[in-house]
């Protein structure tokens, strides 16, 4: 299961989005509900809907109060990001206009909360200029209401408007600071993710370099065994054959027991040398991998299977499906190792006379089956080779199954998901 993206407190406070965030729903709901409760309680106490201290005509208050209904209806349709659809932008403009109209009657409760929500919406939907324009609009509305109030000092009205403008500018600065912090947090997480991906890629490259180094060392050992040990064993075997012919040419008047002992000792030495030479050749074949740079896909697996057929066991290879062209190198190497390990075990432990290798390339995975007619590895714990192979397959979301065949013999089944080089890099970043 992939890890869920980690979100910081700054992300949770990010106001931007196609619709209002939960925290904005809470703030707006508190403002509207608080205003309705306070005005309702005051109206019950005063015996009238319009406040007694309201200096303007009652229809003006009722007109402004009527903006509450469209304000509430338009709230879910507001868009808190730039580039929103036209109908959501229109709903946002309508909400901002209703906010400016309702603002003068919210003096009892929600005055500054309504202004903060509306300016934050303008900044998110229309950018900094939208926020500045909304702050200026609130300041002008407040100043105009003060200038129109009978007996209200002009200087006091101008001061209130300027004070409200400063508050609006502070809200704009706070929202822009929060948005900047969110963007910086996202950039930091992106850089950390890229760093983690680069680390995983370096680790994967190191593992592949290690694999190549091991393959080179195995090839070197195979050459030394072939050129040194194999050569000396072949020479010893030839010398023993000459000795056997020499014993056959000895005079018949020599003691019979002596001749029989010589023939028996030389024959036994020849058999042991022949078996040791065969084992050496098997080890050479197992140690020396076919270069995947020269052959790939079914061609490499077929060549590997045929090479084991030269060691005295019948082999067959079948391939079906379309081998993916952009198969990840690590996946292809693991597929090669599966077949190589199965063939080596069949020769070393199973005593098989026939080995069948089948490869099927499906749309989403590779299926590798290596079956023989031998006795299998026995009931003990799996060897190091199979254990390591199972771990490598698990690292690529694959699986390995081994066991006896229903009709006798041993079978290895490997399932390996098909992934391209790009998909392999994505798997390494999770």
Short mmCIF file of C-alpha atoms in Angstrom, two decimals:
data_model
loop_
_atom_site.label_atom_id
_atom_site.label_comp_id
_atom_site.label_asym_id
_atom_site.label_seq_id
_atom_site.Cartn_x
_atom_site.Cartn_y
_atom_site.Cartn_z
CA UNK A 1 0.00 0.00 0.00
CA UNK A 2 1.53 3.35 -0.97
CA UNK A 3 2.27 5.84 1.79
CA UNK A 4 -0.27 8.60 2.20
CA UNK A 5 1.15 12.06 1.46
CA UNK A 6 2.18 13.84 4.65
CA UNK A 7 0.54 17.23 5.14
CA UNK A 8 1.84 19.89 7.48
CA UNK A 9 -0.18 22.41 9.46
CA UNK A 10 0.62 25.00 6.80
CA UNK A 11 -0.99 22.75 4.15
CA UNK A 12 -4.12 22.35 6.26
CA UNK A 13 -4.43 26.14 6.51
CA UNK A 14 -3.95 26.66 2.77
CA UNK A 15 -7.07 28.58 1.67
CA UNK A 16 -6.70 27.82 -2.04
CA UNK A 17 -8.88 25.28 -3.76
CA UNK A 18 -11.86 24.82 -6.08
CA UNK A 19 -14.21 25.14 -3.08
CA UNK A 20 -13.97 26.56 0.45
CA UNK A 21 -11.82 24.53 2.85
CA UNK A 22 -13.17 23.08 6.07
CA UNK A 23 -11.53 25.77 8.19
CA UNK A 24 -13.17 28.43 6.01
CA UNK A 25 -16.56 26.74 6.40
CA UNK A 26 -16.08 26.93 10.16
CA UNK A 27 -15.09 30.60 10.12
CA UNK A 28 -17.88 31.64 7.76
CA UNK A 29 -20.44 29.57 9.66
CA UNK A 30 -19.36 31.12 12.96
CA UNK A 31 -19.63 34.63 11.50
CA UNK A 32 -23.09 34.14 9.98
CA UNK A 33 -24.52 32.14 12.88
CA UNK A 34 -23.13 34.55 15.47
CA UNK A 35 -24.52 37.54 13.58
CA UNK A 36 -27.98 35.98 13.28
CA UNK A 37 -28.07 35.01 16.97
CA UNK A 38 -26.87 38.40 18.25
CA UNK A 39 -29.20 40.37 15.97
CA UNK A 40 -32.10 38.08 16.83
CA UNK A 41 -31.58 38.39 20.58
CA UNK A 42 -31.16 42.16 20.33
CA UNK A 43 -34.30 42.41 18.18
CA UNK A 44 -36.28 40.48 20.82
CA UNK A 45 -34.93 42.73 23.56
CA UNK A 46 -35.66 45.95 21.63
CA UNK A 47 -38.97 44.82 20.15
CA UNK A 48 -37.92 45.76 16.61
CA UNK A 49 -35.73 44.27 13.82
CA UNK A 50 -33.88 47.49 13.06
CA UNK A 51 -31.54 48.53 15.89
CA UNK A 52 -32.67 51.58 17.86
CA UNK A 53 -29.31 53.29 17.44
CA UNK A 54 -29.39 52.88 13.64
CA UNK A 55 -29.31 56.44 12.24
CA UNK A 56 -30.25 55.59 8.66
CA UNK A 57 -33.74 54.95 7.31
CA UNK A 58 -35.10 51.51 8.14
CA UNK A 59 -35.38 50.45 4.42
CA UNK A 60 -31.62 50.92 4.06
CA UNK A 61 -30.97 48.51 6.95
CA UNK A 62 -33.48 45.99 5.60
CA UNK A 63 -31.91 46.22 2.10
CA UNK A 64 -28.46 45.53 3.51
CA UNK A 65 -29.78 42.76 5.74
CA UNK A 66 -31.39 41.14 2.69
CA UNK A 67 -27.90 40.49 1.28
CA UNK A 68 -27.53 37.77 3.92
CA UNK A 69 -29.63 35.26 1.94
CA UNK A 70 -27.72 35.45 -1.39
CA UNK A 71 -24.47 35.59 0.60
CA UNK A 72 -25.31 32.27 2.26
CA UNK A 73 -26.56 30.73 -1.02
CA UNK A 74 -23.46 31.77 -3.01
CA UNK A 75 -20.94 30.58 -0.40
CA UNK A 76 -20.71 26.91 -1.57
CA UNK A 77 -20.18 28.09 -5.18
CA UNK A 78 -17.25 30.39 -4.45
CA UNK A 79 -13.94 29.48 -6.11
CA UNK A 80 -10.80 29.88 -4.00
CA UNK A 81 -8.35 29.54 -6.87
CA UNK A 82 -7.53 31.41 -10.03
CA UNK A 83 -8.69 30.07 -13.38
CA UNK A 84 -12.00 28.72 -12.04
CA UNK A 85 -14.96 28.19 -14.42
CA UNK A 86 -16.95 31.28 -15.41
CA UNK A 87 -20.03 30.41 -13.33
CA UNK A 88 -17.91 29.98 -10.19
CA UNK A 89 -16.11 33.26 -10.83
CA UNK A 90 -19.51 34.96 -11.22
CA UNK A 91 -20.69 33.41 -7.94
CA UNK A 92 -17.50 34.66 -6.28
CA UNK A 93 -18.07 38.22 -7.53
CA UNK A 94 -21.67 38.07 -6.30
CA UNK A 95 -20.52 36.86 -2.89
CA UNK A 96 -18.01 39.70 -2.60
CA UNK A 97 -20.64 42.27 -3.58
CA UNK A 98 -23.08 40.90 -0.99
CA UNK A 99 -20.30 40.99 1.63
CA UNK A 100 -19.70 44.69 0.97
CA UNK A 101 -23.46 45.35 1.18
CA UNK A 102 -23.93 43.35 4.39
CA UNK A 103 -20.81 44.66 6.14
CA UNK A 104 -22.36 47.87 7.61
CA UNK A 105 -25.08 45.94 9.49
CA UNK A 106 -22.67 43.45 11.10
CA UNK A 107 -21.24 45.95 13.54
CA UNK A 108 -22.85 44.10 16.46
CA UNK A 109 -21.07 40.83 15.56
CA UNK A 110 -19.00 39.42 12.69
CA UNK A 111 -17.83 42.73 11.27
CA UNK A 112 -14.11 41.94 11.07
CA UNK A 113 -14.66 38.21 10.43
CA UNK A 114 -16.80 38.87 7.35
CA UNK A 115 -14.22 41.34 6.01
CA UNK A 116 -11.36 38.85 6.53
CA UNK A 117 -13.22 36.01 4.76
CA UNK A 118 -14.19 38.22 1.79
CA UNK A 119 -10.68 39.66 1.34
CA UNK A 120 -9.08 36.21 1.61
CA UNK A 121 -11.50 34.98 -1.09
CA UNK A 122 -10.62 37.92 -3.35
CA UNK A 123 -6.88 37.25 -2.97
CA UNK A 124 -7.25 33.53 -3.80
CA UNK A 125 -9.68 34.03 -6.68
CA UNK A 126 -8.28 37.19 -8.29
CA UNK A 127 -4.77 37.58 -6.93
CA UNK A 128 -3.23 40.35 -4.75
CA UNK A 129 -4.88 43.11 -6.79
CA UNK A 130 -8.28 41.55 -6.14
CA UNK A 131 -7.56 41.54 -2.41
CA UNK A 132 -6.41 45.16 -2.46
CA UNK A 133 -9.51 46.20 -4.43
CA UNK A 134 -11.76 44.43 -1.91
CA UNK A 135 -9.98 46.06 1.05
CA UNK A 136 -10.40 49.46 -0.59
CA UNK A 137 -14.10 48.75 -1.29
CA UNK A 138 -14.78 47.89 2.36
CA UNK A 139 -12.93 51.05 3.45
CA UNK A 140 -14.95 53.23 1.04
CA UNK A 141 -18.27 51.67 2.11
CA UNK A 142 -17.41 52.24 5.75
CA UNK A 143 -16.29 55.81 5.06
CA UNK A 144 -19.40 56.55 2.97
CA UNK A 145 -21.73 55.27 5.68
CA UNK A 146 -19.95 57.49 8.20
CA UNK A 147 -20.15 60.55 5.98
CA UNK A 148 -23.86 59.92 5.30
CA UNK A 149 -24.72 59.55 9.00
CA UNK A 150 -26.38 62.68 10.48
CA UNK A 151 -24.19 64.34 13.07
CA UNK A 152 -21.19 62.08 12.44
CA UNK A 153 -17.90 63.99 12.23
CA UNK A 154 -16.21 63.98 8.84
CA UNK A 155 -12.79 63.41 10.36
CA UNK A 156 -14.09 60.49 12.36
CA UNK A 157 -15.57 58.94 9.20
CA UNK A 158 -12.29 59.37 7.30
CA UNK A 159 -10.34 57.90 10.22
CA UNK A 160 -12.60 54.85 10.42
CA UNK A 161 -12.25 54.29 6.67
CA UNK A 162 -8.47 54.54 6.84
CA UNK A 163 -8.36 52.22 9.84
CA UNK A 164 -10.48 49.65 8.02
CA UNK A 165 -8.21 49.96 4.96
CA UNK A 166 -5.16 49.20 7.13
CA UNK A 167 -6.97 46.16 8.53
CA UNK A 168 -7.81 44.98 5.00
CA UNK A 169 -4.20 45.42 3.89
CA UNK A 170 -3.12 43.36 6.90
CA UNK A 171 -5.49 40.57 5.86
CA UNK A 172 -4.08 40.68 2.30
CA UNK A 173 -0.52 40.44 3.65
CA UNK A 174 -1.45 37.58 5.99
CA UNK A 175 -3.12 35.56 3.19
CA UNK A 176 -0.21 36.13 0.80
CA UNK A 177 2.25 35.11 3.53
CA UNK A 178 0.29 31.92 4.18
CA UNK A 179 0.13 31.08 0.46
CA UNK A 180 3.88 31.72 0.17
CA UNK A 181 4.55 29.43 3.13
CA UNK A 182 2.45 26.68 1.54
CA UNK A 183 4.31 27.00 -1.76
CA UNK A 184 7.66 26.88 0.03
CA UNK A 185 6.55 23.82 1.97
CA UNK A 186 5.47 22.12 -1.26
CA UNK A 187 8.77 23.02 -2.95
CA UNK A 188 10.70 21.65 0.03
CA UNK A 189 8.75 18.40 -0.05
CA UNK A 190 9.31 18.18 -3.79
CA UNK A 191 13.06 18.64 -3.35
CA UNK A 192 13.10 16.03 -0.58
CA UNK A 193 11.16 13.62 -2.80
CA UNK A 194 13.60 14.20 -5.67
CA UNK A 195 16.50 13.66 -3.26
CA UNK A 196 14.96 10.43 -2.00
CA UNK A 197 14.37 9.29 -5.58
CA UNK A 198 17.97 10.11 -6.50
CA UNK A 199 19.14 8.18 -3.44
CA UNK A 200 17.03 5.18 -4.44
CA UNK A 201 18.38 5.36 -7.99
CA UNK A 202 21.95 5.51 -6.71
CA UNK A 203 21.25 2.55 -4.47
CA UNK A 204 19.76 0.65 -7.41
CA UNK A 205 22.76 1.52 -9.59
CA UNK A 206 25.09 0.41 -6.80
CA UNK A 207 23.23 -2.89 -6.57
CA UNK A 208 23.51 -3.36 -10.32
CA UNK A 209 27.21 -2.46 -10.25
CA UNK A 210 27.65 -5.02 -7.48
CA UNK A 211 25.81 -7.56 -9.59
CA UNK A 212 28.05 -6.82 -12.55
CA UNK A 213 31.14 -7.07 -10.34
CA UNK A 214 29.95 -10.44 -9.05
CA UNK A 215 29.25 -11.56 -12.62
CA UNK A 216 32.72 -10.46 -13.69
CA UNK A 217 34.29 -12.33 -10.78
CA UNK A 218 32.28 -15.44 -11.58
CA UNK A 219 33.41 -15.20 -15.18
CA UNK A 220 37.04 -14.83 -14.05
CA UNK A 221 36.74 -17.87 -11.79
CA UNK A 222 35.13 -19.82 -14.60
CA UNK A 223 38.01 -18.95 -16.95
CA UNK A 224 40.61 -19.96 -14.37
CA UNK A 225 38.83 -23.23 -13.63
CA UNK A 226 38.53 -23.95 -17.34
CA UNK A 227 42.07 -22.89 -18.27
CA UNK A 228 43.88 -24.22 -15.21
CA UNK A 229 42.01 -26.93 -13.29
CA UNK A 230 40.16 -28.23 -16.32
CA UNK A 231 43.34 -28.32 -18.38
CA UNK A 232 45.28 -30.19 -15.70
CA UNK A 233 42.47 -32.69 -15.17
CA UNK A 234 42.31 -33.33 -18.91
CA UNK A 235 46.06 -33.91 -18.95
CA UNK A 236 45.85 -36.29 -15.97
CA UNK A 237 43.04 -38.17 -17.65
CA UNK A 238 45.11 -38.50 -20.81
CA UNK A 239 48.12 -39.72 -18.84
CA UNK A 240 45.99 -42.32 -17.08
CA UNK A 241 44.67 -43.51 -20.43
CA UNK A 242 48.25 -43.92 -21.64
CA UNK A 243 49.11 -45.74 -18.43
CA UNK A 244 46.18 -48.07 -18.93
CA UNK A 245 47.38 -48.91 -22.44
CA UNK A 246 50.89 -49.42 -21.09
CA UNK A 247 49.64 -51.88 -18.49
CA UNK A 248 47.81 -53.79 -21.20
CA UNK A 249 51.13 -54.13 -23.08
CA UNK A 250 53.08 -55.52 -20.11
CA UNK A 251 54.44 -59.06 -20.41
CA UNK A 252 52.03 -61.79 -19.40
CA UNK A 253 54.63 -63.49 -17.26
CA UNK A 254 54.25 -60.78 -14.56
CA UNK A 255 52.25 -61.79 -11.49
CA UNK A 256 48.54 -61.82 -12.24
CA UNK A 257 47.58 -60.09 -8.98
CA UNK A 258 49.95 -57.23 -9.73
CA UNK A 259 48.49 -56.66 -13.17
CA UNK A 260 44.91 -56.75 -11.83
CA UNK A 261 45.74 -54.28 -9.08
CA UNK A 262 47.39 -51.91 -11.56
CA UNK A 263 44.46 -52.09 -13.95
CA UNK A 264 41.97 -51.54 -11.11
CA UNK A 265 43.85 -48.59 -9.62
CA UNK A 266 44.37 -46.91 -12.98
CA UNK A 267 40.73 -47.48 -14.01
CA UNK A 268 39.47 -46.07 -10.72
CA UNK A 269 41.76 -43.07 -11.08
CA UNK A 270 40.45 -42.50 -14.62
CA UNK A 271 36.83 -42.67 -13.45
CA UNK A 272 37.45 -40.25 -10.59
CA UNK A 273 39.31 -37.89 -12.90
CA UNK A 274 36.49 -38.05 -15.44
CA UNK A 275 33.85 -37.31 -12.80
CA UNK A 276 35.90 -34.45 -11.37
CA UNK A 277 36.38 -33.03 -14.84
CA UNK A 278 32.60 -33.24 -15.47
CA UNK A 279 31.90 -31.48 -12.15
CA UNK A 280 34.43 -28.79 -13.06
CA UNK A 281 32.74 -28.22 -16.38
CA UNK A 282 29.36 -27.95 -14.64
CA UNK A 283 30.75 -25.36 -12.25
CA UNK A 284 32.27 -23.46 -15.16
CA UNK A 285 28.92 -23.49 -16.93
CA UNK A 286 27.10 -22.36 -13.78
CA UNK A 287 29.59 -19.61 -12.97
CA UNK A 288 29.91 -18.13 -16.42
CA UNK A 289 26.76 -16.16 -17.35
CA UNK A 290 25.85 -15.20 -20.86
CA UNK A 291 26.37 -11.46 -21.34
CA UNK A 292 22.96 -9.86 -21.42
CA UNK A 293 24.44 -6.96 -23.36
CA UNK A 294 24.98 -9.31 -26.29
CA UNK A 295 21.76 -11.31 -25.96
CA UNK A 296 18.50 -10.34 -24.31
CA UNK A 297 15.09 -11.76 -23.67
CA UNK A 298 14.23 -15.22 -24.96
CA UNK A 299 17.46 -15.38 -27.00
CA UNK A 300 19.59 -15.18 -23.83
CA UNK A 301 17.42 -17.72 -22.00
CA UNK A 302 17.46 -20.12 -24.96
CA UNK A 303 21.24 -19.86 -25.27
CA UNK A 304 21.59 -20.47 -21.51
CA UNK A 305 19.34 -23.53 -21.70
CA UNK A 306 21.21 -24.94 -24.72
CA UNK A 307 24.55 -24.44 -22.97
CA UNK A 308 23.43 -26.68 -20.10
CA UNK A 309 22.32 -29.26 -22.65
CA UNK A 310 25.98 -29.73 -23.56
CA UNK A 311 26.62 -31.26 -20.11
CA UNK A 312 24.87 -34.55 -20.79
CA UNK A 313 21.26 -33.65 -19.95
CA UNK A 314 18.46 -33.19 -22.49
CA UNK A 315 17.06 -29.65 -22.47
CA UNK A 316 14.19 -27.97 -24.25
CA UNK A 317 13.15 -24.32 -24.41
CA UNK A 318 9.80 -22.82 -25.42
CA UNK A 319 8.77 -19.17 -25.50
CA UNK A 320 5.35 -17.63 -26.02
CA UNK A 321 3.94 -14.12 -25.96
CA UNK A 322 5.57 -10.88 -27.04
CA UNK A 323 8.66 -9.97 -25.04
CA UNK A 324 8.47 -6.28 -23.96
CA UNK A 325 10.98 -4.08 -25.77
CA UNK A 326 11.60 -1.65 -22.89
CA UNK A 327 11.83 -4.22 -20.09
CA UNK A 328 13.76 -2.92 -17.08
CA UNK A 329 17.34 -4.25 -16.96
CA UNK A 330 16.99 -5.41 -13.36
CA UNK A 331 13.85 -7.40 -14.20
CA UNK A 332 15.55 -9.02 -17.19
CA UNK A 333 18.59 -9.94 -15.10
CA UNK A 334 16.39 -11.52 -12.42
CA UNK A 335 14.58 -13.55 -15.10
CA UNK A 336 17.95 -14.78 -16.37
CA UNK A 337 19.06 -15.69 -12.82
CA UNK A 338 15.85 -17.65 -12.22
CA UNK A 339 16.48 -19.92 -15.18
CA UNK A 340 20.21 -20.19 -14.42
CA UNK A 341 19.63 -21.12 -10.76
CA UNK A 342 17.00 -23.71 -11.69
CA UNK A 343 19.23 -25.33 -14.33
CA UNK A 344 22.21 -25.37 -11.96
CA UNK A 345 20.19 -26.98 -9.16
CA UNK A 346 18.78 -29.58 -11.55
CA UNK A 347 22.29 -30.64 -12.53
CA UNK A 348 23.81 -30.52 -9.05
CA UNK A 349 21.03 -31.90 -6.85
CA UNK A 350 18.22 -33.38 -8.89
CA UNK A 351 20.01 -35.99 -10.99
CA UNK A 352 17.67 -35.12 -13.84
CA UNK A 353 18.01 -36.50 -17.34
CA UNK A 354 15.69 -33.95 -18.92
CA UNK A 355 15.02 -30.27 -18.15
CA UNK A 356 12.23 -28.22 -19.73
CA UNK A 357 12.26 -24.41 -19.70
CA UNK A 358 9.12 -22.48 -20.64
CA UNK A 359 8.76 -18.69 -20.76
CA UNK A 360 5.52 -16.79 -21.33
CA UNK A 361 5.40 -13.00 -21.72
CA UNK A 362 1.89 -11.80 -20.90
CA UNK A 363 0.46 -8.31 -20.91
CA UNK A 364 1.41 -7.63 -17.30
CA UNK A 365 3.92 -10.27 -16.20
CA UNK A 366 6.52 -12.84 -17.17
CA UNK A 367 5.98 -16.48 -16.20
CA UNK A 368 9.11 -18.67 -16.02
CA UNK A 369 8.78 -22.43 -15.52
CA UNK A 370 11.74 -24.80 -15.21
CA UNK A 371 10.78 -28.46 -14.73
CA UNK A 372 12.91 -31.61 -14.60
CA UNK A 373 12.41 -35.34 -14.10
CA UNK A 374 14.85 -35.62 -11.22
CA UNK A 375 14.37 -36.13 -7.50
CA UNK A 376 14.47 -32.47 -6.48
CA UNK A 377 16.56 -30.84 -3.74
CA UNK A 378 15.11 -32.99 -0.95
CA UNK A 379 13.10 -32.05 2.12
CA UNK A 380 15.65 -29.72 3.70
CA UNK A 381 15.53 -25.96 3.86
CA UNK A 382 15.95 -24.14 0.54
CA UNK A 383 19.50 -23.27 -0.38
CA UNK A 384 21.06 -19.83 -0.37
CA UNK A 385 20.57 -19.45 -4.12
CA UNK A 386 16.79 -19.96 -4.02
CA UNK A 387 16.42 -17.82 -0.90
CA UNK A 388 18.32 -14.92 -2.48
CA UNK A 389 16.34 -15.35 -5.69
CA UNK A 390 13.05 -15.24 -3.80
CA UNK A 391 14.11 -12.00 -2.09
CA UNK A 392 15.11 -10.40 -5.39
CA UNK A 393 11.76 -11.33 -6.93
CA UNK A 394 9.90 -9.95 -3.92
CA UNK A 395 11.79 -6.67 -4.36
CA UNK A 396 10.24 -6.40 -7.83
CA UNK A 397 6.76 -7.45 -6.62
CA UNK A 398 7.33 -10.93 -8.05
CA UNK A 399 7.02 -14.40 -6.52
CA UNK A 400 8.85 -17.75 -6.59
CA UNK A 401 7.30 -21.18 -6.08
CA UNK A 402 9.16 -24.50 -5.97
CA UNK A 403 8.04 -28.04 -5.36
CA UNK A 404 7.55 -31.55 -6.66
CA UNK A 405 5.68 -32.14 -9.89
CA UNK A 406 2.51 -34.27 -9.83
CA UNK A 407 4.00 -36.77 -12.25
CA UNK A 408 7.40 -36.85 -10.60
CA UNK A 409 10.35 -34.50 -10.76
CA UNK A 410 10.87 -30.94 -9.59
CA UNK A 411 9.47 -27.62 -10.81
CA UNK A 412 10.36 -23.96 -10.29
CA UNK A 413 7.81 -21.26 -11.12
CA UNK A 414 8.70 -17.57 -11.12
CA UNK A 415 6.27 -14.70 -11.70
CA UNK A 416 7.74 -11.31 -12.52
CA UNK A 417 5.65 -8.19 -13.24
CA UNK A 418 6.51 -6.52 -16.53
CA UNK A 419 7.80 -3.03 -15.97
CA UNK A 420 9.60 -0.56 -18.17
CA UNK A 421 12.64 1.41 -17.06
CA UNK A 422 10.39 4.36 -16.10
CA UNK A 423 8.08 2.13 -14.07
CA UNK A 424 11.07 0.59 -12.30
CA UNK A 425 12.27 4.06 -11.29
CA UNK A 426 8.79 4.85 -9.96
CA UNK A 427 8.84 1.62 -7.92
CA UNK A 428 12.21 2.55 -6.47
CA UNK A 429 10.83 6.00 -5.25
CA UNK A 430 7.91 4.58 -3.19
#
